Short mmCIF file of C-alpha atoms and ligand atoms in Angstrom, two decimals:
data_model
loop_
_atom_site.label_atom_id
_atom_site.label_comp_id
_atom_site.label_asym_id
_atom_site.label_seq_id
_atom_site.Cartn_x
_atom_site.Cartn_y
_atom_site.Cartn_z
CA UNK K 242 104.93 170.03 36.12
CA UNK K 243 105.53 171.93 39.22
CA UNK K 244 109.16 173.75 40.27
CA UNK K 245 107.94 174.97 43.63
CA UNK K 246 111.38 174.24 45.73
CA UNK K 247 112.79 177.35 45.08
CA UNK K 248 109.81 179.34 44.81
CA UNK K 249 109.09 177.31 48.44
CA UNK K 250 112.87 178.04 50.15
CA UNK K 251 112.63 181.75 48.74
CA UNK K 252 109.15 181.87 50.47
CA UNK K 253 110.61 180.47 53.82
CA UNK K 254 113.35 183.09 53.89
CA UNK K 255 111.36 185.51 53.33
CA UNK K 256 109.57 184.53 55.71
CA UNK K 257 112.14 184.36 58.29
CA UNK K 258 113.73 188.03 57.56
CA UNK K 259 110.31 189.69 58.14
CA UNK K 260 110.50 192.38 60.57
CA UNK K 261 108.52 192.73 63.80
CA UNK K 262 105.26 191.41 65.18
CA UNK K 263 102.83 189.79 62.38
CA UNK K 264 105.01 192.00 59.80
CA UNK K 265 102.50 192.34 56.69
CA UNK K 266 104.64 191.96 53.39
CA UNK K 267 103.16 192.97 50.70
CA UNK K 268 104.06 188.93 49.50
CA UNK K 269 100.67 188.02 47.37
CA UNK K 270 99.19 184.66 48.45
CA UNK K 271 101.32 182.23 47.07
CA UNK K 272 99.12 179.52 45.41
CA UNK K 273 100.61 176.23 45.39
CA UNK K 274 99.75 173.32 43.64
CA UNK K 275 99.85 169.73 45.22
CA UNK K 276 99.28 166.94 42.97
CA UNK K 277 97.90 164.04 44.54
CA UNK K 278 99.55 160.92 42.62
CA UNK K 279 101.38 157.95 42.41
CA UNK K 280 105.36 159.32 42.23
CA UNK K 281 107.40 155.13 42.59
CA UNK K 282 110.62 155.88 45.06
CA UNK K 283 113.22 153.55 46.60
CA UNK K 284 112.51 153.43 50.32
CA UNK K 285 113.97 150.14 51.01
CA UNK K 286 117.57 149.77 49.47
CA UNK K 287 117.75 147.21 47.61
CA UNK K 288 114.53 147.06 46.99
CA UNK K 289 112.06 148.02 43.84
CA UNK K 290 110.63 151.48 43.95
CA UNK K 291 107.54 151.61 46.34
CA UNK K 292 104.33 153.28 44.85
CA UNK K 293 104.35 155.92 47.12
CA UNK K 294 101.71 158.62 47.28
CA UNK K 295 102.33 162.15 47.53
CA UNK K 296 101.37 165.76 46.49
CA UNK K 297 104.30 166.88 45.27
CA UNK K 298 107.87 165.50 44.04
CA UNK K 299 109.44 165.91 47.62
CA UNK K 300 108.94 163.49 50.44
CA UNK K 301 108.98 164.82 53.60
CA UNK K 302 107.01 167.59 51.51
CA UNK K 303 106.92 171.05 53.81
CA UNK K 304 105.62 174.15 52.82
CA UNK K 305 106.11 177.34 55.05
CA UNK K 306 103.83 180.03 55.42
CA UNK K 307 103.46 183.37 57.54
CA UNK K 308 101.13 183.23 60.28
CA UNK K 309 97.87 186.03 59.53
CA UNK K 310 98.65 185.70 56.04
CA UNK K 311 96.55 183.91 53.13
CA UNK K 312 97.53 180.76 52.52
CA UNK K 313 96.54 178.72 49.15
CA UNK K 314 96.54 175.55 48.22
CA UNK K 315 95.02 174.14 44.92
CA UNK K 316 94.78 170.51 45.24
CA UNK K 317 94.43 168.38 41.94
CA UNK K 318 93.80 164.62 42.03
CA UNK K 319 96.02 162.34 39.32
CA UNK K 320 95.37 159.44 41.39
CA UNK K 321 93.97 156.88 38.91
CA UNK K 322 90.68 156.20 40.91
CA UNK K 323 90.34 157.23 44.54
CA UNK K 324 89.20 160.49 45.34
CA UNK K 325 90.54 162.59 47.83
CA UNK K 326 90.89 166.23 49.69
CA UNK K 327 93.14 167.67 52.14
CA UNK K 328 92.86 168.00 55.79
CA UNK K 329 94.76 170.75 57.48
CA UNK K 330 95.09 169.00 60.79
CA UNK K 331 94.93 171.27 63.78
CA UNK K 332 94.78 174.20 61.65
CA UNK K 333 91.75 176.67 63.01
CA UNK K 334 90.22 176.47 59.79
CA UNK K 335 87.11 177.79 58.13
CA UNK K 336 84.74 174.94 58.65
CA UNK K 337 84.40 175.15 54.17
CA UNK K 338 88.37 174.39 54.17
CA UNK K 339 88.39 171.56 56.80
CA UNK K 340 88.89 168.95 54.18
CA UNK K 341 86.21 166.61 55.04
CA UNK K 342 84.89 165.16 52.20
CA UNK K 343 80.71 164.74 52.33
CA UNK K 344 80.62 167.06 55.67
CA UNK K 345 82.65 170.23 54.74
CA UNK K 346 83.50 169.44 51.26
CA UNK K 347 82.58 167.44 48.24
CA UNK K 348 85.20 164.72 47.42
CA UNK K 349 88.09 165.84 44.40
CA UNK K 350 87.25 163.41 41.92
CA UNK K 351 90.12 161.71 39.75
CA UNK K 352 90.60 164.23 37.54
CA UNK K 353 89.53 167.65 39.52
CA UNK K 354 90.62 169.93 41.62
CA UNK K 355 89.72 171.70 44.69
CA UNK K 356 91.29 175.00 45.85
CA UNK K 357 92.16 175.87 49.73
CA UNK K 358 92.66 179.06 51.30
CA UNK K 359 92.80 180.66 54.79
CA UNK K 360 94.44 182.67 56.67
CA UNK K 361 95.86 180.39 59.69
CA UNK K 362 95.48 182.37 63.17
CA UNK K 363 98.43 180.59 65.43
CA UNK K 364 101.98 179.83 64.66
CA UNK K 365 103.22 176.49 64.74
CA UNK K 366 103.71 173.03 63.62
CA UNK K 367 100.99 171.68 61.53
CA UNK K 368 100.57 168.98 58.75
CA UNK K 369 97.96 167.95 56.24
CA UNK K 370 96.43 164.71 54.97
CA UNK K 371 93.00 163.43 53.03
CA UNK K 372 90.58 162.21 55.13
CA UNK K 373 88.90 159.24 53.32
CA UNK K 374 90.42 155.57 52.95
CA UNK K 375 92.84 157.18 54.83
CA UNK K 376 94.40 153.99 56.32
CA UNK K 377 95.42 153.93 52.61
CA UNK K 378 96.11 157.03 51.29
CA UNK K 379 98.43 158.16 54.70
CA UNK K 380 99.02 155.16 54.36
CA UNK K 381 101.04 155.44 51.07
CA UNK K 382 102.50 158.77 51.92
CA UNK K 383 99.99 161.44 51.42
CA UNK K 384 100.77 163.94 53.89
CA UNK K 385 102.56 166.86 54.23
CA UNK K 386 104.17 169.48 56.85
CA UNK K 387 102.77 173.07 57.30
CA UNK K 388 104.77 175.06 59.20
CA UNK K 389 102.96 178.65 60.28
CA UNK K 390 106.01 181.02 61.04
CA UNK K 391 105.93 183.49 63.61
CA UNK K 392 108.15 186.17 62.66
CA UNK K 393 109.17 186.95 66.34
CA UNK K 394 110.71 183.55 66.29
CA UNK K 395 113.15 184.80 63.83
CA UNK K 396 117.19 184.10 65.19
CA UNK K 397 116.49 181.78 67.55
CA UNK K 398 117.13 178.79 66.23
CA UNK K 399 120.28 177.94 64.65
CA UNK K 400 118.85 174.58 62.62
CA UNK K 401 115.14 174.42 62.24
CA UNK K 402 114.44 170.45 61.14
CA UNK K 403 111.39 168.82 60.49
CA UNK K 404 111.17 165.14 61.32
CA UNK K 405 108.52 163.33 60.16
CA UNK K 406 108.14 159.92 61.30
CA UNK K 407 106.46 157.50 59.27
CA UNK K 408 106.43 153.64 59.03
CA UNK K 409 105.76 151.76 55.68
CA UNK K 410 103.91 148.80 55.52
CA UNK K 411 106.03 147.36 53.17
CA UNK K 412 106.76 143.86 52.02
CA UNK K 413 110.23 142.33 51.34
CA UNK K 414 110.24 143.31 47.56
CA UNK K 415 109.21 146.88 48.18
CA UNK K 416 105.90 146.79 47.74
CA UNK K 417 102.92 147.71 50.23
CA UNK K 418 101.22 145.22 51.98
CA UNK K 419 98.09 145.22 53.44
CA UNK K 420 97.04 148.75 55.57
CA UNK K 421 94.31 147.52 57.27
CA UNK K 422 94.09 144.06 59.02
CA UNK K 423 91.10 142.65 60.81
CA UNK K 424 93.24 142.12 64.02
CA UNK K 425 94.97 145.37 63.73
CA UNK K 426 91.92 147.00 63.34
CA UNK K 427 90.51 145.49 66.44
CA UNK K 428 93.58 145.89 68.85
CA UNK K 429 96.61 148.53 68.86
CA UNK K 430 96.67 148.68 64.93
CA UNK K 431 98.48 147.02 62.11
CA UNK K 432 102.22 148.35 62.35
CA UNK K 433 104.38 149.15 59.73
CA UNK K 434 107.09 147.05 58.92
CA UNK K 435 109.74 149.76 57.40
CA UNK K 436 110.19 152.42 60.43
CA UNK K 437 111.29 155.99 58.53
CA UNK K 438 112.24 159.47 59.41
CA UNK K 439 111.86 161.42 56.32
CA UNK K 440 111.33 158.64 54.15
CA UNK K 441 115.38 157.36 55.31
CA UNK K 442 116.08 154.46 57.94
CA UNK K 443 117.84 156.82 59.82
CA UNK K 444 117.64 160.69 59.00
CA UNK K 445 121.22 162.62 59.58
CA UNK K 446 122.11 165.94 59.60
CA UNK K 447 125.09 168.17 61.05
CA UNK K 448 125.00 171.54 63.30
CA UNK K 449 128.27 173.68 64.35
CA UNK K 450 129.21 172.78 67.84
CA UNK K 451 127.31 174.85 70.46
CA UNK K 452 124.50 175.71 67.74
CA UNK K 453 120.43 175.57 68.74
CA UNK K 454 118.74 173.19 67.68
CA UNK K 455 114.79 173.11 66.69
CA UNK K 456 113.52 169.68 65.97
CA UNK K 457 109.97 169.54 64.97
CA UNK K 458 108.35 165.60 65.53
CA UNK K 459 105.79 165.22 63.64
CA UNK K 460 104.41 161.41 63.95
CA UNK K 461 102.70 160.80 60.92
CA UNK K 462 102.36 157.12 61.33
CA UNK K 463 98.87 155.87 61.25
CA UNK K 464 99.16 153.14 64.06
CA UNK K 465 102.73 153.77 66.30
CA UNK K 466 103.19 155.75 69.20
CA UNK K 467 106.81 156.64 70.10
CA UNK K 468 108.45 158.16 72.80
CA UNK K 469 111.02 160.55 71.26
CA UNK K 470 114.41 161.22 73.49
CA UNK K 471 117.44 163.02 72.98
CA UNK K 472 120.90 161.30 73.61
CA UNK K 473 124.10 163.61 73.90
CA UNK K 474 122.10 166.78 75.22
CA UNK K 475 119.56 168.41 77.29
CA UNK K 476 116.22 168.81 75.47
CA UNK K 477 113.29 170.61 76.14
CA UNK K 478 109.80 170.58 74.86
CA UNK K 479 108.88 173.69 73.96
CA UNK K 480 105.47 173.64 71.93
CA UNK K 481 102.73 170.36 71.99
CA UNK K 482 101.36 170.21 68.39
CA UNK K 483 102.41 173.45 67.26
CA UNK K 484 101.76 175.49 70.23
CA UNK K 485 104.10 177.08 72.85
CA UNK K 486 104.20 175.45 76.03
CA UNK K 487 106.60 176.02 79.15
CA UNK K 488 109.57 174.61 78.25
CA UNK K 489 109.68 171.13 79.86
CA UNK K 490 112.42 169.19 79.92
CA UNK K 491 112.03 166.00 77.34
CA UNK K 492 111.23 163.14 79.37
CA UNK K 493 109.08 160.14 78.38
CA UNK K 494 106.56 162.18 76.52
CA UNK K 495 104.10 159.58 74.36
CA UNK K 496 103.59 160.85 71.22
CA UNK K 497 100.71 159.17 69.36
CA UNK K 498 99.67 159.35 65.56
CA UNK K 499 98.93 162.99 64.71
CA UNK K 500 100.53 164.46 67.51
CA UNK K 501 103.80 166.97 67.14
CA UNK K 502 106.54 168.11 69.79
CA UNK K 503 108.99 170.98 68.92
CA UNK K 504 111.97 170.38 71.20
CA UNK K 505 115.39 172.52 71.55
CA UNK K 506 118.66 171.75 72.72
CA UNK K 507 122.12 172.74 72.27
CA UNK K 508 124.98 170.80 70.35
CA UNK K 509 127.95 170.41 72.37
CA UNK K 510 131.22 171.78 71.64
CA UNK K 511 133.37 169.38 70.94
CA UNK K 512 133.78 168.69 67.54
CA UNK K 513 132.18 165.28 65.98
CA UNK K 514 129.95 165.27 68.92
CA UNK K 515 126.82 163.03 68.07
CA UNK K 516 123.56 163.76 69.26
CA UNK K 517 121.00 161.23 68.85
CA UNK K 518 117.05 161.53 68.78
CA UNK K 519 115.54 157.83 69.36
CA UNK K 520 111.93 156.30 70.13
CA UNK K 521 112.42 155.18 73.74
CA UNK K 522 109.46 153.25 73.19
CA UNK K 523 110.80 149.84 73.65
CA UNK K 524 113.68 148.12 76.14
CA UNK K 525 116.24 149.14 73.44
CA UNK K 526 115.88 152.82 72.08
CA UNK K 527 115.28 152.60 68.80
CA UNK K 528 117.25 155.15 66.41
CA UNK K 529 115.91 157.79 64.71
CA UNK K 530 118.17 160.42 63.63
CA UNK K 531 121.54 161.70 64.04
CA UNK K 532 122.93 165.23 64.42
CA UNK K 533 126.62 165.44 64.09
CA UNK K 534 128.61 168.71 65.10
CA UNK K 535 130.69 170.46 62.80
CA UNK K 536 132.75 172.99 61.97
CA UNK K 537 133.64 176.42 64.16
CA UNK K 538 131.63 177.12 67.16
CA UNK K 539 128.25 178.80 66.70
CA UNK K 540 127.37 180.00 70.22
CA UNK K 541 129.23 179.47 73.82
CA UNK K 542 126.97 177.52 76.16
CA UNK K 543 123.57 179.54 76.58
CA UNK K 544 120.05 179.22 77.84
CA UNK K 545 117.73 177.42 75.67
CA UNK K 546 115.74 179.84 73.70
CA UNK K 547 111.44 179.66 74.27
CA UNK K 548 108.82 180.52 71.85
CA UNK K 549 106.78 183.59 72.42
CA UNK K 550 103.47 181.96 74.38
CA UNK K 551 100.51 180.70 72.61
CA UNK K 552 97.61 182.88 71.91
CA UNK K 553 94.38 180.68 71.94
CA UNK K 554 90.82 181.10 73.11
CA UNK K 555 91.18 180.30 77.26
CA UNK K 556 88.48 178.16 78.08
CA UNK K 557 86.67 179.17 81.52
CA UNK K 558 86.66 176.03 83.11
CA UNK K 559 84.45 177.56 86.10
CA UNK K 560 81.56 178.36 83.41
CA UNK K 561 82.43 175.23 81.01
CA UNK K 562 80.09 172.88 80.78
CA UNK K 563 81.17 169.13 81.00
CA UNK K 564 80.35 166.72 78.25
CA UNK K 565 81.38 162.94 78.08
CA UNK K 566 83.25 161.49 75.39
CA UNK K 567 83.16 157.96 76.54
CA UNK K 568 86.01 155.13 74.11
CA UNK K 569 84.85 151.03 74.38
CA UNK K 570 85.76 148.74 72.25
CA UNK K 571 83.77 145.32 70.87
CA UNK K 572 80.78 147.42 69.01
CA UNK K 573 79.84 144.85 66.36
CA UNK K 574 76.99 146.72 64.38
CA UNK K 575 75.58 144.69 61.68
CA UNK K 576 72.71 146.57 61.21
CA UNK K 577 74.73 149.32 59.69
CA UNK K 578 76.08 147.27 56.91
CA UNK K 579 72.90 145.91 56.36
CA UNK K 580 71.49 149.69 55.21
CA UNK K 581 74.60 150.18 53.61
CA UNK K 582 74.34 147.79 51.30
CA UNK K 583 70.56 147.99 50.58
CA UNK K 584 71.54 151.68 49.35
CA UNK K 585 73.68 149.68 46.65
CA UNK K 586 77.52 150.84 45.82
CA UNK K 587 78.03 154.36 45.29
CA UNK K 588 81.23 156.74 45.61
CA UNK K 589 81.03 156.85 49.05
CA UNK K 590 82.05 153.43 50.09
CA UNK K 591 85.60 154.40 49.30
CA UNK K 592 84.89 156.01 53.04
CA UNK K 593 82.66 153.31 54.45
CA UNK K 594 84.19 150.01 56.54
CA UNK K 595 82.54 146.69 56.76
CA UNK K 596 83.45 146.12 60.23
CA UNK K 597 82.65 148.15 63.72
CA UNK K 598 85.51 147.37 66.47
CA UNK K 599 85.21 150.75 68.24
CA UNK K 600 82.74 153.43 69.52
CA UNK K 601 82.22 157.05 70.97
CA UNK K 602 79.69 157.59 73.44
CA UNK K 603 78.21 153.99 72.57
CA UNK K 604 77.99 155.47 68.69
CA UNK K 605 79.87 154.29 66.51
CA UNK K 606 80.74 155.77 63.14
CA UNK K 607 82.65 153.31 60.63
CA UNK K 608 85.01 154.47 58.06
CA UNK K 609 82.94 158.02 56.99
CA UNK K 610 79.42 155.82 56.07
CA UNK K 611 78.60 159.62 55.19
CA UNK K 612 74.97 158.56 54.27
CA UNK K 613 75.13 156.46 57.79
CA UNK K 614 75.89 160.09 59.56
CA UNK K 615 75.18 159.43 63.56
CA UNK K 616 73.57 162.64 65.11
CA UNK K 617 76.34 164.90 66.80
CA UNK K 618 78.40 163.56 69.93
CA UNK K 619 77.38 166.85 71.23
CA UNK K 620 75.78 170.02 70.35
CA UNK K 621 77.95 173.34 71.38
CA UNK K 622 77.01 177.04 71.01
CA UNK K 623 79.92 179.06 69.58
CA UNK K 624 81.80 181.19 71.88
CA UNK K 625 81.05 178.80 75.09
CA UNK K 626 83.29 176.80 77.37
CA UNK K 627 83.35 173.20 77.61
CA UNK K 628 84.74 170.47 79.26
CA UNK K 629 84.80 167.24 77.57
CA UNK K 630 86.07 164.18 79.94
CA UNK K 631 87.10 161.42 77.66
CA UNK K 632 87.40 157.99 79.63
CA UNK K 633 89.70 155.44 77.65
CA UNK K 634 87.18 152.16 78.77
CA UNK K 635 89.28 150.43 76.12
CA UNK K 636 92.97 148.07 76.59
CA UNK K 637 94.83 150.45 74.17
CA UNK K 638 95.92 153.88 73.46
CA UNK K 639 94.00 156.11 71.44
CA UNK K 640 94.77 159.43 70.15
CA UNK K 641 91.53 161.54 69.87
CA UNK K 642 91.60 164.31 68.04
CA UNK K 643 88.83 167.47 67.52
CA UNK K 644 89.07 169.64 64.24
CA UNK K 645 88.42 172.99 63.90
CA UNK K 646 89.89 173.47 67.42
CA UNK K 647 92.53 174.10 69.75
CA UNK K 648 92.10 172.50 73.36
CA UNK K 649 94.06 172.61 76.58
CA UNK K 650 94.72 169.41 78.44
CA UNK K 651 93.52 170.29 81.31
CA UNK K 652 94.24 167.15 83.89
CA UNK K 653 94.66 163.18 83.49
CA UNK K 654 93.58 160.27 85.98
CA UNK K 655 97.32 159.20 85.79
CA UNK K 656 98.54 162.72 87.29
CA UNK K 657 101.35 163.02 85.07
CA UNK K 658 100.48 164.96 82.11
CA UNK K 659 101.13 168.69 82.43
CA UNK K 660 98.89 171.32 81.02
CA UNK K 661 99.17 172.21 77.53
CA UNK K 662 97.52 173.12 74.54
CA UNK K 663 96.75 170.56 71.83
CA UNK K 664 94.22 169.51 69.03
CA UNK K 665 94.99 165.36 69.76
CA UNK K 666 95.27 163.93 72.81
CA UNK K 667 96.48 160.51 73.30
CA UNK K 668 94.03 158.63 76.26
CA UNK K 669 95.64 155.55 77.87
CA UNK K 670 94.15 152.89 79.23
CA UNK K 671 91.76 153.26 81.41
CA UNK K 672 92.63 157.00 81.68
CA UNK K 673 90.15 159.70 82.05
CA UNK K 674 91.52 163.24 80.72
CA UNK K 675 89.95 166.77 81.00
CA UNK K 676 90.22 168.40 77.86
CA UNK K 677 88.51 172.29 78.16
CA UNK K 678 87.87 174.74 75.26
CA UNK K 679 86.38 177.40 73.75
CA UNK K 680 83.48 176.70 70.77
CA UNK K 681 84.42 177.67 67.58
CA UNK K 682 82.92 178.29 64.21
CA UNK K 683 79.90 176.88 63.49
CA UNK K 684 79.90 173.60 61.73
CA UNK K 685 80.60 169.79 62.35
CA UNK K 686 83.60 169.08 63.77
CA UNK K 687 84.98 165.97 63.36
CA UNK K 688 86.44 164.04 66.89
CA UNK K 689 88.09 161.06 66.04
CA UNK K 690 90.99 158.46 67.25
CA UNK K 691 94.00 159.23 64.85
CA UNK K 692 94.56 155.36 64.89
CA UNK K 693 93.41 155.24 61.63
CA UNK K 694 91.99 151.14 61.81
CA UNK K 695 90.08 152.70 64.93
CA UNK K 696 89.04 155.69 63.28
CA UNK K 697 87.69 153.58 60.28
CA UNK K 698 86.39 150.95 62.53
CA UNK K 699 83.88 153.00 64.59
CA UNK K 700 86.04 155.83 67.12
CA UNK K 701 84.43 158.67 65.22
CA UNK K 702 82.13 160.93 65.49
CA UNK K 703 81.42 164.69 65.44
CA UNK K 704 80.23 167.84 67.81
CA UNK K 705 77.93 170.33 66.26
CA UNK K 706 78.91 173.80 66.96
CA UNK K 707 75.73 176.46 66.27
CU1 C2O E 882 94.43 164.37 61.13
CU2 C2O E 882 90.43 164.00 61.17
O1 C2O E 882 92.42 164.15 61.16
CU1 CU E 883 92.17 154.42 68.78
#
C-alpha cells in the first residue's frame, strides 16, 4: 500500500544535512499519501485491538519537511462512510489548503481523494487533523505531526523526540466508548479514560549522558489540559506552538488541546540517570515518559542551545484595532435545529450538533451547521493590525484557536503569561487575554475552542479577512 518510512527518515536526514540558511535542494516535492482508515491496534495490553483511525500505518505518524519548500500531501478517504479532509493546524496556509470542509474545501468523500500542497513559511512544530465530527475522528486517532525544519537548527540537538499526547476513550475490552457526552459537552469535556504518549502508557527512550535533548509536546487530546514538567533536569521552553520564544525556564506552563511546547535540557552524566517528563496537572504528577542515559558521554555540561528567533508578521499594537471575542456558556438555541431539520438530512450533518452549550460573541456556531453559517465574528482588511481581547465569561478553560494565522500573546488579566507567539491560546476563567496580529490572506478563518465538545457545541465562529 504505502512504504513511506524510509522514503520519510531519508527525507528527514536530508533534511537535517542541508547546508546554510533556507538551503534550496534540488529535492522534488515529495508527495505523500495518507490514507484515512480504520488500521485495529493493541493500545490497552491485554486488551482486543482498538479500531483506531489513522492516515498511515504508523501511530504517532510524523512527516518532516523543509521550511520554504513544497510540501504535498494527497489525502485519500478508505473510511467506510464519514468523509473527511485535513487541517494543517497553525500552518500559514493558503486559505484553498486550510482543510475546512464546506468553507475552504469540499468534503473527501468515502472513496476520493483530495491533494494538499504549500509551501509552509515558518519553521516549527505543527500537526494536522480533519475538521468535521472531529470529536470522533481525533477522536479515534486521526492526526498527525508536521515538523517544518529549519536547516540552521541543524547540530543542536542531540535527540529530537516528538511526544504526542493523546487520551483514548476507551472501554475495558478495548473498544471506544462514547466521544461526546451531553455533560462533557457542557462542562470541561468528556476525558479519556486510557492516558497515552505515542500511543504507549508510558513512552521511553534513552540519550548518552550529557546529550541535548529536544522534546516536542504536542497535546493532541481533544478535552485535557496538562502541565508538562521535567524531573532530573533543568528544562527550558524554547518555542510555543512551533515558534521560537526566549528560552524560559519550564515552569507550570498549561498546555491545552492543540497547543505545542518544544523544551531542551541536558541529560546528566551519570550513567542510568532517569529523566522524567510528567503532567503536573494534578496533586500527584502523573508520568509521561522516561529518558534514560546511556552509554559514553556526548557533551560536558553546556549552555542550553536556542532556536534562531521567529520570523512572523509584528503586529503594531499602537495602530491595531481592538475587536472583542467575548466566551459564555448556557446558549441553548433551538431555533437552529429547528431550520436544520426542516432542510431534511443531507451530508452535512456529519458536521452539524443537536445541542448549543457555548458561544462567541453571543453567536454561536454548532458542530460546522455549514448551511447554518453565522456572519463573520469580525471583518479584517489584509495587511492590518488587530487586537482581539478574548474574555473567558465561562467556569472552564478554553483553548481558542485562529487559522490561517500566527498571533502574539500579547498580555493576560492574570499577569503571568509571558509574551509569545502562538496560533491557540488557552483563556482561563474569567481571564481576559490580548492577542495582536497581523491580517492575513483573504478568506474565512476559522476561530474556535480546540475543546472539541465546545467547539461542536457552539465556541466557533470565523473572521473574514478581505
Ligand atoms: Cu486544530 Cu480548527 O483546528
Ligand atoms: Cu472550550
Amino acid at each position: 500500500m504505502i512504504e513511506p518510512t524510509r522514503r520519510d527518515v531519508l527525507g528527514g536526514l536530508a533534511a537535517l544535512v542541508a547546508v546554510g540558511p533556507f538551503a534550496s535542494s534540488a529535492r522534488a516535492a515529495d508527495p505523500r499519501t495518507l490514507i484515512a482508515a480504520e488500521r485495529p491496534r493493541v493500545l490497552m495490553q491485554g486488551a482486543k485491538p482498538t479500531a483506531v483511525w489513522s492516515f498511515d500505518e504508523r501511530w504517532p505518524l510524523v512527516l518532516r519537511t523543509p521550511r520554504g519548500e513544497m510540501f504535498s500531501a494527497r489525502l485519500e478517504n478508505a473510511l467506510a462512510e464519514e468523509h473527511t479532509a485535513i487541517h494543517w493546524h497553525g500552518i500559514r496556509v493558503p486559505f484553498a489548503m486550510d482543510g475546512v470542509p464546506y468553507i475552504t474545501q469540499e468534503p473527501v468523500l468515502p472513496g476520493g481523494a483530495f491533494d494538499y500542497a504549500f509551501v509552509p513559511p515558518d519553521p516549527g512544530t505543527f500537526f494536522f487533523h480533519p475538521h468535521c465530527n472531529t470529536v470522533e475522528q481525533l477522536g479515534r486517532g486521526l492526526a498527525g505531526v508536521l515538523i517544518v525544519e529549519d536547516p540552521r537548527e541543524a547540530g543542536l540537538f542531540d535527540v529530537d523526540h516528538v511526544m504526542l499526547v493523546k487520551d483514548w476513550a476507551l472501554e475495558a475490552g478495548g473498544g471506544f466508548g462514547p466521544f461526546i457526552t451531553d455533560k462533557g459537552a457542557a462542562t470541561a469535556g468528556t476525558f479519556g479514560t486510557f492516558r497515552s504518549v505515542n500511543a504507549k502508557p508510558l513512552e521511553t527512550l534513552t540519550a548518552r549522558p550529557g546529550s541535548i535533548v529536544r522534546l516536542r509536546i504536542v497535546n493532541v487530546d481533544v478535552t485535557r489540559v496538562i502541565v508538562p514538567a521535567i524531573e532530573g533536569a533543568d528544562a527550558q521552553i524554547i518555542a510555543t506552538d512551533g515558534h521560537a520564544m526566549t528560552p524560559l525556564p519550564l515552569g507550570r506552563w498549561k498546555l491545552g488541546p492543540a497547543m505545542r511546547l518544544d523544551i531542551v535540557f541536558q541529560m546528566p552524566q551519570a550513567e542510568g540517570a532517569v529523566v522524567r517528563l510528567v503532567d503536573a496537572w494534578g496533586l500527584e504528577p502523573y508520568p509521561l515518559a522516561r529518558v534514560t542515559s546511556e552509554g559514553a558521554s556526548a557533551h560536558p555540561a553546556q549552555a542550553l542551545p536556542t532556536l534562531p528567533a521567529a520570523d512572523l508578521p509584528e503586529p503594531d499594537l499602537t495602530s491595531a484595532i481592538r475587536l472583542p471575542l467575548e466566551l459564555t456558556a448556557g446558549h441553548v438555541d433551538p431555533a437552529f435545529d429547528k431550520i436544520a431539520n426542516t432542510l431534511g438530512l443531507t451530508l452535512d450533518d456529519l458536521c452539524r450538533a443537536t445541542r448549543t452549550y457555548w458561544a462567541i460573541n453571543r453567536t454561536p456556531w454548532p458542530g460546522m451547521g455549514h448551511r447554518l453559517k453565522p456572519p463573520p465574528l469580525h471583518e479584517l482588511a489584509r495587511g492590518k493590525s488587530y487586537l482581539f481581547e478574548i474574555v473567558n465569561a465561562t467556569p472552564h478553560l478554553h483553548p481558542m484557536h485562529l487559522h490561517g494565522h500566527v498571533f502574539k500573546v500579547v498580555s493576560s488579566s492574570k499577569g503571568d503569561v509571558p509574551v509569545h507567539w502562538a496560533d491557540t491560546v488557552l483563556a482561563r476563567p474569567k481571564e481576559r487575554l490580548e492577542i495582536a496580529l497581523v491580517a492575513g490572506e483573504p478568506g474565512d478563518w476559522m476561530v474556535h475552542c480546540h475543546i472539541i465538545e465546545h467547539q461542536e457545541t457552539g465556541m466557533m465562529g470565523y473572521v473574514r479577512v478581505a
